[in-house]
């Protein structure tokens, strides 16, 4: 998993805006602070659909950029955003869970018309990057 640094902007009476100094043209917006993880993850997925792979800069490298320093002086903040590169190839794994937890997962997946695998993948993604 990689982390790209987002520059989070917020003006009074507006949404939170995110830009990524390493990824020209990548941006996201969320109405609340809590919306940021999901919108940021979506922005990274969208950007990498048709852009080349980009090595992420360190937090220190980002902080030293004059354009970033200027934005931060105006009130923007930096936020690391986790990114899991797309790789749709499935891998079979063997896991061990408590029986009660497994029953709860199976009941939930049945009610949602999901597979156990898709449920666990969705839960893992949400835990890792804050988005489904």
PDB file of C-alpha atoms in Angstrom:
ATOM      1  CA  UNK A   1       0.000   0.000   0.000  1.00  0.00           C
ATOM      2  CA  UNK A   2       1.234   3.460  -0.835  1.00  0.00           C
ATOM      3  CA  UNK A   3       0.431   6.834   0.697  1.00  0.00           C
ATOM      4  CA  UNK A   4      -0.030  10.008  -1.331  1.00  0.00           C
ATOM      5  CA  UNK A   5      -0.092  13.324   0.480  1.00  0.00           C
ATOM      6  CA  UNK A   6      -3.221  15.380  -0.047  1.00  0.00           C
ATOM      7  CA  UNK A   7      -3.432  19.100   0.481  1.00  0.00           C
ATOM      8  CA  UNK A   8      -6.798  19.774   2.128  1.00  0.00           C
ATOM      9  CA  UNK A   9      -8.334  23.203   1.576  1.00  0.00           C
ATOM     10  CA  UNK A  10     -11.431  24.512   3.304  1.00  0.00           C
ATOM     11  CA  UNK A  11     -12.941  27.946   3.001  1.00  0.00           C
ATOM     12  CA  UNK A  12     -15.854  28.978   5.159  1.00  0.00           C
ATOM     13  CA  UNK A  13     -19.202  28.002   3.603  1.00  0.00           C
ATOM     14  CA  UNK A  14     -17.621  25.606   1.101  1.00  0.00           C
ATOM     15  CA  UNK A  15     -16.743  21.954   0.734  1.00  0.00           C
ATOM     16  CA  UNK A  16     -13.368  20.493   1.669  1.00  0.00           C
ATOM     17  CA  UNK A  17     -11.185  20.403  -1.417  1.00  0.00           C
ATOM     18  CA  UNK A  18      -8.242  18.069  -1.887  1.00  0.00           C
ATOM     19  CA  UNK A  19      -5.388  18.230  -4.316  1.00  0.00           C
ATOM     20  CA  UNK A  20      -2.410  15.889  -4.559  1.00  0.00           C
ATOM     21  CA  UNK A  21       0.947  17.616  -5.133  1.00  0.00           C
ATOM     22  CA  UNK A  22       2.407  14.441  -6.681  1.00  0.00           C
ATOM     23  CA  UNK A  23      -0.537  13.973  -9.064  1.00  0.00           C
ATOM     24  CA  UNK A  24      -1.259  16.987 -11.268  1.00  0.00           C
ATOM     25  CA  UNK A  25      -4.971  17.285 -11.937  1.00  0.00           C
ATOM     26  CA  UNK A  26      -6.041  14.850  -9.215  1.00  0.00           C
ATOM     27  CA  UNK A  27      -8.610  16.431  -6.940  1.00  0.00           C
ATOM     28  CA  UNK A  28     -11.528  15.580  -4.701  1.00  0.00           C
ATOM     29  CA  UNK A  29     -14.153  17.378  -2.680  1.00  0.00           C
ATOM     30  CA  UNK A  30     -16.252  16.441   0.318  1.00  0.00           C
ATOM     31  CA  UNK A  31     -18.985  18.278   2.149  1.00  0.00           C
ATOM     32  CA  UNK A  32     -17.596  17.278   5.559  1.00  0.00           C
ATOM     33  CA  UNK A  33     -14.249  16.234   7.020  1.00  0.00           C
ATOM     34  CA  UNK A  34     -15.640  12.712   7.376  1.00  0.00           C
ATOM     35  CA  UNK A  35     -16.246  12.555   3.601  1.00  0.00           C
ATOM     36  CA  UNK A  36     -12.552  13.042   2.844  1.00  0.00           C
ATOM     37  CA  UNK A  37     -11.322   9.413   3.047  1.00  0.00           C
ATOM     38  CA  UNK A  38     -13.866   8.096   0.558  1.00  0.00           C
ATOM     39  CA  UNK A  39     -13.621  10.998  -1.885  1.00  0.00           C
ATOM     40  CA  UNK A  40      -9.820  10.906  -1.716  1.00  0.00           C
ATOM     41  CA  UNK A  41      -9.749   7.160  -2.419  1.00  0.00           C
ATOM     42  CA  UNK A  42     -12.117   7.645  -5.365  1.00  0.00           C
ATOM     43  CA  UNK A  43      -9.951  10.468  -6.725  1.00  0.00           C
ATOM     44  CA  UNK A  44      -6.825   8.296  -6.593  1.00  0.00           C
ATOM     45  CA  UNK A  45      -8.602   5.372  -8.275  1.00  0.00           C
ATOM     46  CA  UNK A  46      -9.903   7.691 -10.999  1.00  0.00           C
ATOM     47  CA  UNK A  47      -6.516   9.370 -11.554  1.00  0.00           C
ATOM     48  CA  UNK A  48      -4.632   6.092 -11.859  1.00  0.00           C
ATOM     49  CA  UNK A  49      -7.143   4.701 -14.402  1.00  0.00           C
ATOM     50  CA  UNK A  50      -5.435   6.557 -17.220  1.00  0.00           C
ATOM     51  CA  UNK A  51      -2.251   7.994 -15.762  1.00  0.00           C
ATOM     52  CA  UNK A  52       1.171   6.412 -15.381  1.00  0.00           C
ATOM     53  CA  UNK A  53       2.355   5.048 -12.075  1.00  0.00           C
ATOM     54  CA  UNK A  54       3.880   7.794  -9.919  1.00  0.00           C
ATOM     55  CA  UNK A  55       6.239   7.241  -7.015  1.00  0.00           C
ATOM     56  CA  UNK A  56       4.895   9.019  -3.967  1.00  0.00           C
ATOM     57  CA  UNK A  57       6.947  11.774  -2.344  1.00  0.00           C
ATOM     58  CA  UNK A  58       7.723  11.735   1.360  1.00  0.00           C
ATOM     59  CA  UNK A  59       5.945  14.098   3.709  1.00  0.00           C
ATOM     60  CA  UNK A  60       9.177  16.084   4.106  1.00  0.00           C
ATOM     61  CA  UNK A  61       9.604  16.419   0.330  1.00  0.00           C
ATOM     62  CA  UNK A  62       6.023  17.663   0.008  1.00  0.00           C
ATOM     63  CA  UNK A  63       6.453  20.152   2.877  1.00  0.00           C
ATOM     64  CA  UNK A  64       9.528  21.661   1.218  1.00  0.00           C
ATOM     65  CA  UNK A  65       7.703  22.508  -2.001  1.00  0.00           C
ATOM     66  CA  UNK A  66       7.115  26.268  -2.265  1.00  0.00           C
ATOM     67  CA  UNK A  67       3.580  25.862  -3.685  1.00  0.00           C
ATOM     68  CA  UNK A  68       2.615  23.589  -0.787  1.00  0.00           C
ATOM     69  CA  UNK A  69       4.167  25.890   1.806  1.00  0.00           C
ATOM     70  CA  UNK A  70       2.165  28.772   0.341  1.00  0.00           C
ATOM     71  CA  UNK A  71      -1.082  26.787   0.550  1.00  0.00           C
ATOM     72  CA  UNK A  72      -0.337  25.754   4.118  1.00  0.00           C
ATOM     73  CA  UNK A  73       0.350  29.363   5.066  1.00  0.00           C
ATOM     74  CA  UNK A  74      -3.135  30.130   3.729  1.00  0.00           C
ATOM     75  CA  UNK A  75      -4.671  27.474   6.018  1.00  0.00           C
ATOM     76  CA  UNK A  76      -4.456  24.208   4.084  1.00  0.00           C
ATOM     77  CA  UNK A  77      -3.392  21.035   5.891  1.00  0.00           C
ATOM     78  CA  UNK A  78      -1.570  17.921   4.713  1.00  0.00           C
ATOM     79  CA  UNK A  79      -3.123  14.495   5.003  1.00  0.00           C
ATOM     80  CA  UNK A  80      -1.657  11.122   4.020  1.00  0.00           C
ATOM     81  CA  UNK A  81      -4.103   9.155   1.882  1.00  0.00           C
ATOM     82  CA  UNK A  82      -3.597   5.400   1.561  1.00  0.00           C
ATOM     83  CA  UNK A  83      -3.864   3.968  -1.943  1.00  0.00           C
ATOM     84  CA  UNK A  84      -4.187   0.335  -2.896  1.00  0.00           C
ATOM     85  CA  UNK A  85      -3.282  -0.044  -6.581  1.00  0.00           C
ATOM     86  CA  UNK A  86      -5.921  -1.846  -8.625  1.00  0.00           C
ATOM     87  CA  UNK A  87      -5.223  -5.519  -9.164  1.00  0.00           C
ATOM     88  CA  UNK A  88      -8.408  -7.409  -9.881  1.00  0.00           C
ATOM     89  CA  UNK A  89      -6.800 -10.842  -9.955  1.00  0.00           C
ATOM     90  CA  UNK A  90      -8.347 -12.941  -7.200  1.00  0.00           C
ATOM     91  CA  UNK A  91      -6.201 -14.838  -4.728  1.00  0.00           C
ATOM     92  CA  UNK A  92      -7.492 -17.718  -2.638  1.00  0.00           C
ATOM     93  CA  UNK A  93      -6.581 -17.460   1.059  1.00  0.00           C
ATOM     94  CA  UNK A  94      -7.249 -19.461   4.194  1.00  0.00           C
ATOM     95  CA  UNK A  95      -8.233 -17.469   7.276  1.00  0.00           C
ATOM     96  CA  UNK A  96      -9.320 -18.318  10.799  1.00  0.00           C
ATOM     97  CA  UNK A  97     -12.156 -16.453  12.544  1.00  0.00           C
ATOM     98  CA  UNK A  98     -14.159 -16.861  15.707  1.00  0.00           C
ATOM     99  CA  UNK A  99     -17.297 -18.922  14.985  1.00  0.00           C
ATOM    100  CA  UNK A 100     -19.617 -16.227  16.321  1.00  0.00           C
ATOM    101  CA  UNK A 101     -18.013 -13.627  14.073  1.00  0.00           C
ATOM    102  CA  UNK A 102     -18.237 -15.972  11.083  1.00  0.00           C
ATOM    103  CA  UNK A 103     -21.954 -16.566  11.764  1.00  0.00           C
ATOM    104  CA  UNK A 104     -22.530 -12.807  11.960  1.00  0.00           C
ATOM    105  CA  UNK A 105     -20.658 -12.309   8.677  1.00  0.00           C
ATOM    106  CA  UNK A 106     -22.666 -15.051   6.984  1.00  0.00           C
ATOM    107  CA  UNK A 107     -25.986 -13.650   8.223  1.00  0.00           C
ATOM    108  CA  UNK A 108     -25.025 -10.185   7.011  1.00  0.00           C
ATOM    109  CA  UNK A 109     -23.827 -11.383   3.611  1.00  0.00           C
ATOM    110  CA  UNK A 110     -27.029 -13.368   3.107  1.00  0.00           C
ATOM    111  CA  UNK A 111     -29.171 -10.338   3.971  1.00  0.00           C
ATOM    112  CA  UNK A 112     -27.128  -8.129   1.636  1.00  0.00           C
ATOM    113  CA  UNK A 113     -27.006 -10.750  -1.134  1.00  0.00           C
ATOM    114  CA  UNK A 114     -23.203 -10.738  -1.062  1.00  0.00           C
ATOM    115  CA  UNK A 115     -20.593 -13.417  -0.964  1.00  0.00           C
ATOM    116  CA  UNK A 116     -18.458 -13.889   2.116  1.00  0.00           C
ATOM    117  CA  UNK A 117     -15.406 -12.970   0.044  1.00  0.00           C
ATOM    118  CA  UNK A 118     -16.876  -9.712  -1.257  1.00  0.00           C
ATOM    119  CA  UNK A 119     -17.981  -8.748   2.252  1.00  0.00           C
ATOM    120  CA  UNK A 120     -14.550  -9.412   3.745  1.00  0.00           C
ATOM    121  CA  UNK A 121     -12.831  -7.548   0.898  1.00  0.00           C
ATOM    122  CA  UNK A 122     -15.138  -4.558   1.352  1.00  0.00           C
ATOM    123  CA  UNK A 123     -14.594  -4.539   5.128  1.00  0.00           C
ATOM    124  CA  UNK A 124     -10.824  -4.779   4.696  1.00  0.00           C
ATOM    125  CA  UNK A 125     -10.765  -1.927   2.158  1.00  0.00           C
ATOM    126  CA  UNK A 126     -12.897   0.238   4.442  1.00  0.00           C
ATOM    127  CA  UNK A 127     -10.557  -0.440   7.344  1.00  0.00           C
ATOM    128  CA  UNK A 128      -7.418   0.248   5.297  1.00  0.00           C
ATOM    129  CA  UNK A 129      -8.421   3.314   3.315  1.00  0.00           C
ATOM    130  CA  UNK A 130     -11.677   4.507   4.830  1.00  0.00           C
ATOM    131  CA  UNK A 131     -13.700   3.831   1.698  1.00  0.00           C
ATOM    132  CA  UNK A 132     -15.589   1.005   0.063  1.00  0.00           C
TER     133      UNK A 132
END
